[in-house]
N, CA, C and O of each residue as an XYZ file, in Angstrom:
620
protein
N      28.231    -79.053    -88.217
C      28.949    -79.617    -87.093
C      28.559    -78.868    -85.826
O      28.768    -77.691    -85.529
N      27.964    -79.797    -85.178
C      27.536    -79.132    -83.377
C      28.874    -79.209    -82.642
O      29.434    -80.295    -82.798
N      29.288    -78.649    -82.159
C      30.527    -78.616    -81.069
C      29.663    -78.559    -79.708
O      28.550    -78.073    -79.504
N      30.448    -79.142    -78.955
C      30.594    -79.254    -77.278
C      30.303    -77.908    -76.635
O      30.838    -76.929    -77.156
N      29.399    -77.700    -75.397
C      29.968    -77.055    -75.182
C      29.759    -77.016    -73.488
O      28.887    -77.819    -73.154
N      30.358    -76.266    -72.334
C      30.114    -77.125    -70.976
C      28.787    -77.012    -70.873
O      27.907    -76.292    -71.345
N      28.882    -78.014    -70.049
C      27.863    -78.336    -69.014
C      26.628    -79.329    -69.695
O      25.525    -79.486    -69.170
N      26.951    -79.792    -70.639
C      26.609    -80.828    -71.693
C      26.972    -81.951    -71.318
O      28.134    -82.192    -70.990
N      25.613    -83.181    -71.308
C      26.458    -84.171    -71.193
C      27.572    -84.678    -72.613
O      27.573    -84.338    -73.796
N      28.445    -85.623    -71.826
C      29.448    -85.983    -73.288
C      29.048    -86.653    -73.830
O      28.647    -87.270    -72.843
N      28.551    -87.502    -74.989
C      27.992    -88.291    -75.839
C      28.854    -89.774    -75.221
O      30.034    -89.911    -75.544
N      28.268    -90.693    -74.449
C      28.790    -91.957    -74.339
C      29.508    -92.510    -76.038
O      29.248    -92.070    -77.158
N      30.525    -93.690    -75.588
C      31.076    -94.002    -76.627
C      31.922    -95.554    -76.111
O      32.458    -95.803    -75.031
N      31.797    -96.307    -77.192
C      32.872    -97.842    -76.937
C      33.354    -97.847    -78.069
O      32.578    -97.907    -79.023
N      34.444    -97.799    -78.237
C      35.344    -97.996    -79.121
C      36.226    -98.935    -78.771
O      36.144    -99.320    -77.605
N      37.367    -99.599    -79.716
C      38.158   -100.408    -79.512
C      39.943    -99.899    -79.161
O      40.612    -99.408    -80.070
N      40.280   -100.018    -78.352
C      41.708    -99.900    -78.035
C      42.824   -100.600    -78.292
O      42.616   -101.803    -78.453
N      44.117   -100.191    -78.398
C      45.274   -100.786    -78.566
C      45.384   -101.545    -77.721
O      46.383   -102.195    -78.029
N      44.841   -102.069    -76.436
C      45.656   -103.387    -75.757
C      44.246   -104.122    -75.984
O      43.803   -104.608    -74.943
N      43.451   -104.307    -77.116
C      42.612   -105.638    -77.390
C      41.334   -105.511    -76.780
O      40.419   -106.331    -76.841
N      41.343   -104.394    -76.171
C      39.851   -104.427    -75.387
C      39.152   -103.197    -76.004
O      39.690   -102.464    -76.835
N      38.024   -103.055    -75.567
C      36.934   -102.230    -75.937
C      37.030   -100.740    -74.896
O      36.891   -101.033    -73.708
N      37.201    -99.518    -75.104
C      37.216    -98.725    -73.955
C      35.592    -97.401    -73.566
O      35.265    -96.837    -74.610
N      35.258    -97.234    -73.091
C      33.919    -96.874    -72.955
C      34.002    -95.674    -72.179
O      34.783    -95.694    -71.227
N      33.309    -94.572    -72.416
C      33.460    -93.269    -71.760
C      32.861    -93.603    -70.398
O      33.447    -93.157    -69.411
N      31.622    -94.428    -70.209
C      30.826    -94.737    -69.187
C      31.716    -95.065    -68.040
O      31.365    -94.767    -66.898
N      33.308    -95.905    -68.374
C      33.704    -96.716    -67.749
C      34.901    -95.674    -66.888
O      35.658    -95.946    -65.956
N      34.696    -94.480    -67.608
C      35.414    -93.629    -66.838
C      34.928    -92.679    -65.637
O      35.718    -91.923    -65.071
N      33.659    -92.766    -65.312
C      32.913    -91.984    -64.692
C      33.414    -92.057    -63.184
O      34.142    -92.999    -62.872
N      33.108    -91.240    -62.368
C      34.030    -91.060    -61.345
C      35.468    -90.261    -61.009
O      36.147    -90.118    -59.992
N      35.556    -89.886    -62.185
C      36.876    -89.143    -62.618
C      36.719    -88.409    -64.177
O      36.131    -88.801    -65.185
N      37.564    -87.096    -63.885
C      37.728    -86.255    -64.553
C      37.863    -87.693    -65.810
O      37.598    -88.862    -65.531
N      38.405    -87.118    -67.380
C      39.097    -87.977    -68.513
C      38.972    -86.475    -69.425
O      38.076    -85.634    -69.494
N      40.075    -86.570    -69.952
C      40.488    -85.833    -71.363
C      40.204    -86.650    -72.452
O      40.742    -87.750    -72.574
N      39.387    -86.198    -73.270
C      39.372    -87.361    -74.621
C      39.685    -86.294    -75.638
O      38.839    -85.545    -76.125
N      40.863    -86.287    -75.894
C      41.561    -85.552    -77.246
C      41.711    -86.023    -78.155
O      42.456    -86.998    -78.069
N      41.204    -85.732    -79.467
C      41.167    -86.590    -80.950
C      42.227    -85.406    -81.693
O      42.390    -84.234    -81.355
N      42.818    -86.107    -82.727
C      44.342    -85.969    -83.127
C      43.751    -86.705    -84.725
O      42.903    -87.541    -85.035
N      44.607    -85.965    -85.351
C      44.185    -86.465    -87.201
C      44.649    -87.808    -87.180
O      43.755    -88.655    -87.167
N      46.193    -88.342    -87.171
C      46.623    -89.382    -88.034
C      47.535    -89.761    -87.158
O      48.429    -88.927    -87.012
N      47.632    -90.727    -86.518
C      49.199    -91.560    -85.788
C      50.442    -91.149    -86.433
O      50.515    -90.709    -87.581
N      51.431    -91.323    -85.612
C      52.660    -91.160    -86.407
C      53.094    -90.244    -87.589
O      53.832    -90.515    -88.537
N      52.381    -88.978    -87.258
C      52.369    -87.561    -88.008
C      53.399    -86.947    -86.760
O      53.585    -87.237    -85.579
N      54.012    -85.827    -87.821
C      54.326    -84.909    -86.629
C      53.873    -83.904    -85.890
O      54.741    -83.371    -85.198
N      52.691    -83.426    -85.800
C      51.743    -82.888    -84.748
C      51.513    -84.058    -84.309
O      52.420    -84.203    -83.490
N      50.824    -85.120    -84.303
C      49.869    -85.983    -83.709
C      51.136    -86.417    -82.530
O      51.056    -86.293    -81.308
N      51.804    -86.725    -82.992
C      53.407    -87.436    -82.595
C      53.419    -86.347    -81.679
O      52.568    -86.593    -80.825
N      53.846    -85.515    -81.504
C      54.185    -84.262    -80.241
C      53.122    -84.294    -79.581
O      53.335    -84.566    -78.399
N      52.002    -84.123    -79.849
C      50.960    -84.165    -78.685
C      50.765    -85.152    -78.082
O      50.529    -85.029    -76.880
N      50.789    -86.491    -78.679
C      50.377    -87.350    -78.123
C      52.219    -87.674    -76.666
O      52.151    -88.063    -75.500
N      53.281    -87.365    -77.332
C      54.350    -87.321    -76.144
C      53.996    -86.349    -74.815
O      54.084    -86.513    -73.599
N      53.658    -85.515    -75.476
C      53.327    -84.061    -74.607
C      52.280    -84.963    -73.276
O      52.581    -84.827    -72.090
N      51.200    -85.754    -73.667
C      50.278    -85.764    -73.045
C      50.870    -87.328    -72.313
O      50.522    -87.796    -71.228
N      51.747    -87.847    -73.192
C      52.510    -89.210    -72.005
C      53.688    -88.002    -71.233
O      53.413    -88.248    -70.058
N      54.361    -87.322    -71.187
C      55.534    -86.971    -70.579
C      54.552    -86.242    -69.309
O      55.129    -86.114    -68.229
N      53.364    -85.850    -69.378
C      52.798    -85.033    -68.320
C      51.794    -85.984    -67.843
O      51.070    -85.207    -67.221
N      51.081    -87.518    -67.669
C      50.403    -88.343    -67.497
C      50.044    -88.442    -66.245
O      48.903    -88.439    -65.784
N      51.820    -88.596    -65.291
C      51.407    -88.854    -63.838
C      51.082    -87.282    -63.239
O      50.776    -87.175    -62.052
N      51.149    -86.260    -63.973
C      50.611    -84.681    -62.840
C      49.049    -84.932    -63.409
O      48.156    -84.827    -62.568
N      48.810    -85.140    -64.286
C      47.560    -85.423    -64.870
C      46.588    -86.077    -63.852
O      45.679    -85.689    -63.118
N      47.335    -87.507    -64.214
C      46.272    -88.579    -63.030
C      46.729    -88.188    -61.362
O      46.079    -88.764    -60.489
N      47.696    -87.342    -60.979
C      47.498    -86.848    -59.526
C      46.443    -85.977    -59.316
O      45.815    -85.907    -58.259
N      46.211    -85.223    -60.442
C      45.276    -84.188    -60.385
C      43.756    -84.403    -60.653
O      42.871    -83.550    -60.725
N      43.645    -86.224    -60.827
C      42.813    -86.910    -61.120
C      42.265    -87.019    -62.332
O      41.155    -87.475    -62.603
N      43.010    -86.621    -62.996
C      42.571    -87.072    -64.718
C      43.020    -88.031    -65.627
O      44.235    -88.082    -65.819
N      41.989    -89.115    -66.470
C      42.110    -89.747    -67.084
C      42.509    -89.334    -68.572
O      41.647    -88.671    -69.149
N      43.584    -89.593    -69.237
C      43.899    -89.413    -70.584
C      43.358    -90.356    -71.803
O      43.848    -91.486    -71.773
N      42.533    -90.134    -72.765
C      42.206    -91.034    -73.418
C      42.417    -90.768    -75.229
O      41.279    -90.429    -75.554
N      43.182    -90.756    -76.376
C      43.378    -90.234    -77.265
C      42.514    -90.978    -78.266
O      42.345    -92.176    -78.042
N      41.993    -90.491    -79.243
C      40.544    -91.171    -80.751
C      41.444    -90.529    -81.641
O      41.932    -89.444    -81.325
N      41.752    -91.148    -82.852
C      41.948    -90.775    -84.100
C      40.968    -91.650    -85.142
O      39.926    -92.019    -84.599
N      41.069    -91.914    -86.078
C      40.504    -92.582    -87.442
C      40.966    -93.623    -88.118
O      40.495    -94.243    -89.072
N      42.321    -93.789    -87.277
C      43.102    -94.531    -88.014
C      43.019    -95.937    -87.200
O      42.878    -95.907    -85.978
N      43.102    -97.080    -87.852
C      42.844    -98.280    -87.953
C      43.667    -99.005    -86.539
O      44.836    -98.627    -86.465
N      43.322    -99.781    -85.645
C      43.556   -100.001    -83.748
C      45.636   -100.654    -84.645
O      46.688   -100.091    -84.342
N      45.561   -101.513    -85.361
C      47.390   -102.080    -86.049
C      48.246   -100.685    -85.812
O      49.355   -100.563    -85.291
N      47.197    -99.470    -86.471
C      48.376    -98.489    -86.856
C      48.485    -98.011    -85.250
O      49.552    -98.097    -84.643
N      47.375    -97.547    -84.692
C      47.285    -97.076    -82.822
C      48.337    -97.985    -82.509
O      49.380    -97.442    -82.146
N      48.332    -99.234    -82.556
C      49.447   -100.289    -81.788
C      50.867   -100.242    -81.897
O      51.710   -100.425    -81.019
N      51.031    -99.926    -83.301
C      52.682    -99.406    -84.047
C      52.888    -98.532    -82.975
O      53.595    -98.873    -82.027
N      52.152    -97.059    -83.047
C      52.108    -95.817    -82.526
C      52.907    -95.570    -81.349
O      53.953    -94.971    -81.100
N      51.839    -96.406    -80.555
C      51.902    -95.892    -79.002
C      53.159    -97.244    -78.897
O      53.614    -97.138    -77.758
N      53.727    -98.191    -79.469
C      54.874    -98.686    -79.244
C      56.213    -98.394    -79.297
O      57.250    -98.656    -78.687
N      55.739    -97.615    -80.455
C      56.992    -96.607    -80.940
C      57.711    -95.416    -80.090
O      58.863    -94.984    -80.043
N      56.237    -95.022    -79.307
C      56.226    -93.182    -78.672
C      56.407    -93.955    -76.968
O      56.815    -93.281    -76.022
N      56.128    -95.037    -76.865
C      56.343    -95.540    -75.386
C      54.882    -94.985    -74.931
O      55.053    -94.057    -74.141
N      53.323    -95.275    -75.195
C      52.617    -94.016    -74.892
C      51.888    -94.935    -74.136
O      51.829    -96.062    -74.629
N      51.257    -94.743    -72.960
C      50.645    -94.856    -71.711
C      49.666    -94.782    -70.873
O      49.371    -95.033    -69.705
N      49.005    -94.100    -72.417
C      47.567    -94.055    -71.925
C      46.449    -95.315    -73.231
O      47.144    -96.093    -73.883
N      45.287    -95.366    -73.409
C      44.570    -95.591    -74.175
C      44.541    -94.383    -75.613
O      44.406    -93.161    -75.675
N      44.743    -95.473    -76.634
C      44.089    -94.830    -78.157
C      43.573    -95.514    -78.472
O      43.741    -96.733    -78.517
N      42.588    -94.696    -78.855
C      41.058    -95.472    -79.538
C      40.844    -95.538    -80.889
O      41.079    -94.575    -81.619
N      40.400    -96.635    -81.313
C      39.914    -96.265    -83.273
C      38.602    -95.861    -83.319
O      37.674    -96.601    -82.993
N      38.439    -94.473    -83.792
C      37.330    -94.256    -84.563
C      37.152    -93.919    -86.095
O      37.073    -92.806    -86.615
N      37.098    -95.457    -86.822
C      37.262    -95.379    -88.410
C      36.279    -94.749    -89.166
O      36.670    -94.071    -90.117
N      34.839    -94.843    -88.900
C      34.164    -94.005    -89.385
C      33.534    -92.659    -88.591
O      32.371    -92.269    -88.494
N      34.605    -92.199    -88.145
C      34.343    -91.060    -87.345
C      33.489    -90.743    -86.764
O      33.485    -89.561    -86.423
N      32.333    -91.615    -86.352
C      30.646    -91.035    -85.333
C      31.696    -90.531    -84.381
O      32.277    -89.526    -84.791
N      32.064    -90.967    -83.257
C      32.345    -90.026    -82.148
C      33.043    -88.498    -82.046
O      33.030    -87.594    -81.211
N      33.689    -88.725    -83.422
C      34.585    -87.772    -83.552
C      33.390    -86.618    -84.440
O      33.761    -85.452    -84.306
N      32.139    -86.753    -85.245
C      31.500    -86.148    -85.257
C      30.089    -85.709    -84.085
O      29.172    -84.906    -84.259
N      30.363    -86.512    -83.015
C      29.323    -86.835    -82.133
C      30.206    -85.573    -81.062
O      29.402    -85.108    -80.254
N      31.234    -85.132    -80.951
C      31.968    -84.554    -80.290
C      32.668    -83.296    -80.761
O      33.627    -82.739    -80.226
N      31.790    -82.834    -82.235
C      32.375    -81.743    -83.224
C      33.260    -81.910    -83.451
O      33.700    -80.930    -84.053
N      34.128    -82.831    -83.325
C      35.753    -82.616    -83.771
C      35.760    -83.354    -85.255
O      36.817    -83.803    -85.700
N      34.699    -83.438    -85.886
C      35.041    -83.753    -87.687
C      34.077    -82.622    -88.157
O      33.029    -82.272    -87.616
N      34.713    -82.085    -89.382
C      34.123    -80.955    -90.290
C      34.856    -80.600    -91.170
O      35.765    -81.343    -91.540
N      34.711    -79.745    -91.562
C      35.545    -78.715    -92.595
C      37.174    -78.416    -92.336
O      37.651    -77.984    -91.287
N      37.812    -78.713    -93.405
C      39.334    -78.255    -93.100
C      39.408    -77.737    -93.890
O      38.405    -77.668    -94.601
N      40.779    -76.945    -94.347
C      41.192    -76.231    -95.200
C      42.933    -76.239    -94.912
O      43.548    -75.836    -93.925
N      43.438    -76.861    -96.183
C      45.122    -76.969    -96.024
C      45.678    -76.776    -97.382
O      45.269    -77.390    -98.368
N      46.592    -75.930    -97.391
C      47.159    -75.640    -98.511
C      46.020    -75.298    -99.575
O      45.905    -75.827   -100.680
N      45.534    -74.714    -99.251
C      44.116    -73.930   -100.181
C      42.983    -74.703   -100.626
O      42.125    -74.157   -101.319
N      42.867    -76.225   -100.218
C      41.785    -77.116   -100.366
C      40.950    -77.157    -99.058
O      41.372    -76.957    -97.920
N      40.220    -77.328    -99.278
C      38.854    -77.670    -98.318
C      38.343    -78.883    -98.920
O      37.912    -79.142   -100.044
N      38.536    -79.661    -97.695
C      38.190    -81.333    -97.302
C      37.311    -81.428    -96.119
O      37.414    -80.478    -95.343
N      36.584    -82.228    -95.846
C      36.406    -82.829    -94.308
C      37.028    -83.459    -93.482
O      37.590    -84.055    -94.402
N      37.642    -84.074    -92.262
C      38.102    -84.375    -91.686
C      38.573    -83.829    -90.292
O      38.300    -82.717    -89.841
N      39.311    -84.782    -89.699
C      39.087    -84.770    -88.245
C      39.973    -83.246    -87.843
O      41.065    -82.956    -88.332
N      39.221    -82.410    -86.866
C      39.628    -81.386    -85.973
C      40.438    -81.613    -84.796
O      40.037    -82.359    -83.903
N      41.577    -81.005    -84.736
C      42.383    -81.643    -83.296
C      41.792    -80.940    -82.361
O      41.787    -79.710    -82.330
N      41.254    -81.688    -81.537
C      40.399    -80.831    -80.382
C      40.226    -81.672    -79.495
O      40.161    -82.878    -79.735
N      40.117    -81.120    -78.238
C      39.913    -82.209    -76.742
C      39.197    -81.249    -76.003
O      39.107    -80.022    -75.958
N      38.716    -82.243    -75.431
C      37.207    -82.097    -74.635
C      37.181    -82.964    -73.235
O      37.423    -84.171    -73.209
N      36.854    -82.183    -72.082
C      37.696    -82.849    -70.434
C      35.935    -82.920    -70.042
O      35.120    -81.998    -70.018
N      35.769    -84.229    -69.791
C      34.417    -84.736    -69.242
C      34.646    -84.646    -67.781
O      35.794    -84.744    -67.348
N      33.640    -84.467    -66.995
C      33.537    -84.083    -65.608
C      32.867    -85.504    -65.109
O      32.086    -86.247    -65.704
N      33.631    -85.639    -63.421
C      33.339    -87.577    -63.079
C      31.599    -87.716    -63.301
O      31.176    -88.862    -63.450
N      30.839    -86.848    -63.317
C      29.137    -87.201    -63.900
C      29.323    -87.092    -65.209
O      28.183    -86.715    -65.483
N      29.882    -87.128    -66.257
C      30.074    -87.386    -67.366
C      29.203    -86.005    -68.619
O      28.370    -85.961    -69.524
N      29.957    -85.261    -67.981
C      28.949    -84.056    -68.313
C      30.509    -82.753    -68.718
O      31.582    -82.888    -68.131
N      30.343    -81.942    -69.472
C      31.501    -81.310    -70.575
C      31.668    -80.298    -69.581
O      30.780    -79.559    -69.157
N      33.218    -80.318    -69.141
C      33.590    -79.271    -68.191
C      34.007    -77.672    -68.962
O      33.740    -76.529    -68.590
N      34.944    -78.298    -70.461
C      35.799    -78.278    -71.200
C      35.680    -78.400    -72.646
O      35.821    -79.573    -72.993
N      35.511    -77.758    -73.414
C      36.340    -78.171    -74.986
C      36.709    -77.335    -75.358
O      36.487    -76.196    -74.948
N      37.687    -77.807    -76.648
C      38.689    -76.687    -77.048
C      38.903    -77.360    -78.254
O      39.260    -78.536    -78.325
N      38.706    -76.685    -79.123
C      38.791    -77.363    -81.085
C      39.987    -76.313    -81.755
O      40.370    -75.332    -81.118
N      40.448    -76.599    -82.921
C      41.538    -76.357    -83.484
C      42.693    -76.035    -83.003
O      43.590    -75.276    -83.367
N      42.480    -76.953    -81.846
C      44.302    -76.905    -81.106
C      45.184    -76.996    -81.771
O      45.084    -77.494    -82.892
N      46.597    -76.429    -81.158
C      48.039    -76.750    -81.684
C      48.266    -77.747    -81.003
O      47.870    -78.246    -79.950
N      49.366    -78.065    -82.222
C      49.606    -79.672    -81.379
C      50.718    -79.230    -80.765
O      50.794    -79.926    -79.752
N      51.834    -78.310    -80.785
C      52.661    -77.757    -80.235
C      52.110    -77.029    -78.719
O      51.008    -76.522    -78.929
N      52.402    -76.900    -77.764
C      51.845    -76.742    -76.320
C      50.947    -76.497    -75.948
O      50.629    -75.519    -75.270
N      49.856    -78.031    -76.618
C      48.343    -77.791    -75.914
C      47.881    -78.439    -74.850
O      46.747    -78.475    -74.373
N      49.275    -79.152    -74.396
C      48.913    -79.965    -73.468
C      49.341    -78.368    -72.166
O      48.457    -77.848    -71.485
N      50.450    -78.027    -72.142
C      50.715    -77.197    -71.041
C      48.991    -75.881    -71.075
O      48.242    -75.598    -70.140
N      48.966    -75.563    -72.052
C      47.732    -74.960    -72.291
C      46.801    -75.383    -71.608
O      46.255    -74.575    -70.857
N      46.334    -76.736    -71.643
C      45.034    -77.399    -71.312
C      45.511    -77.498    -69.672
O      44.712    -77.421    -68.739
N      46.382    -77.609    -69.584
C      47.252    -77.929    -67.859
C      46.732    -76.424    -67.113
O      46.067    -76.196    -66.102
N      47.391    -75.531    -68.152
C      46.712    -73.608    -67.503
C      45.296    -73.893    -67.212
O      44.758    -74.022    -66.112
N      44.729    -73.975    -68.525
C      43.071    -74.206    -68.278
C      42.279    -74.573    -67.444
O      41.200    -74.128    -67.051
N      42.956    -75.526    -67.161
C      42.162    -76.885    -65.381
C      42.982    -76.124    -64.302
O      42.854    -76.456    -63.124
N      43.622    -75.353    -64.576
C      44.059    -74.464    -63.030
C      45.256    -75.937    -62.696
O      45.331    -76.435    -61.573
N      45.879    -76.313    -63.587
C      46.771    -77.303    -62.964
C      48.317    -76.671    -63.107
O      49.061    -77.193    -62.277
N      49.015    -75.635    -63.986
C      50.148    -75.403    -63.996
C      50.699    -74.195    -62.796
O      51.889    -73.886    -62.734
């Protein structure tokens, strides 16, 4: 697994989103975007971060950043999700994980004494030329948004 690291461009990507459309890293250019990948919808890490990152959205986009969340899990379950959590930004499906290995955030885990593969909670803040300002892999899902807020000099 290659990880990110700055000053890299970010690996373009189209994936499909919860409101029916297709969303594209390209299409964000011009502006900062956070693209944070998260294991499983409607978990309780995934669930806190993903609130964390709607309850702080508008200091975000004042500060000019786009929020964009990728998991693995199938665009029905993203749709439940972000209906449930009230969530406000874009989630993306990536079912067979290329982006999420295109972006180091799939590899090796280890839980409860097994070692599996699967997705790394980690986010990565693309710069408006579309080039890696930012990444940060095996986040907590517990205050990584205020974390990532320190990081960009935003808190």
């Amino acid at each position: 697994m290659t990880r990110l690291s700055p000053g890299e461009t970010a690996p373009d990507f189209t994936l499909p989103a919860t409101d029916s459309t297709s969303v594209s890293l390209s299409g964000f250019r011009g502006r900062s975007t956070i693209v944070y990948f998260y294991p499983a919808a409607a978990t309780p890490g995934c669930t806190k971060e993903a609130c964390d990152f709607r309850d702080n959205l508008n200091r975000l986009q004042d500060a000019g950043y786009a929020v964009v969340g990728i998991s693995p899990d199938p665009v029905p379950k993203l749709e439940k999700f972000a209906e449930a959590e009230n969530l406000n930004f874009p989630l993306l499906s990536d079912p067979d994980h290329a982006v999420a290995e295109a972006y180091g955030a799939w590899g090796e885990k280890k839980n409860y004494g097994k070692t599996y593969e699967g997705l790394i909670r980690s986010t990565v803040v693309v710069d408006p030329e579309g080039k890696v300002s930012l990444a940060q892999y095996n986040v907590k899902a517990t205050g990584h948004v205020a974390k990532l807020s320190r990081d960009l000099g935003l808190a």
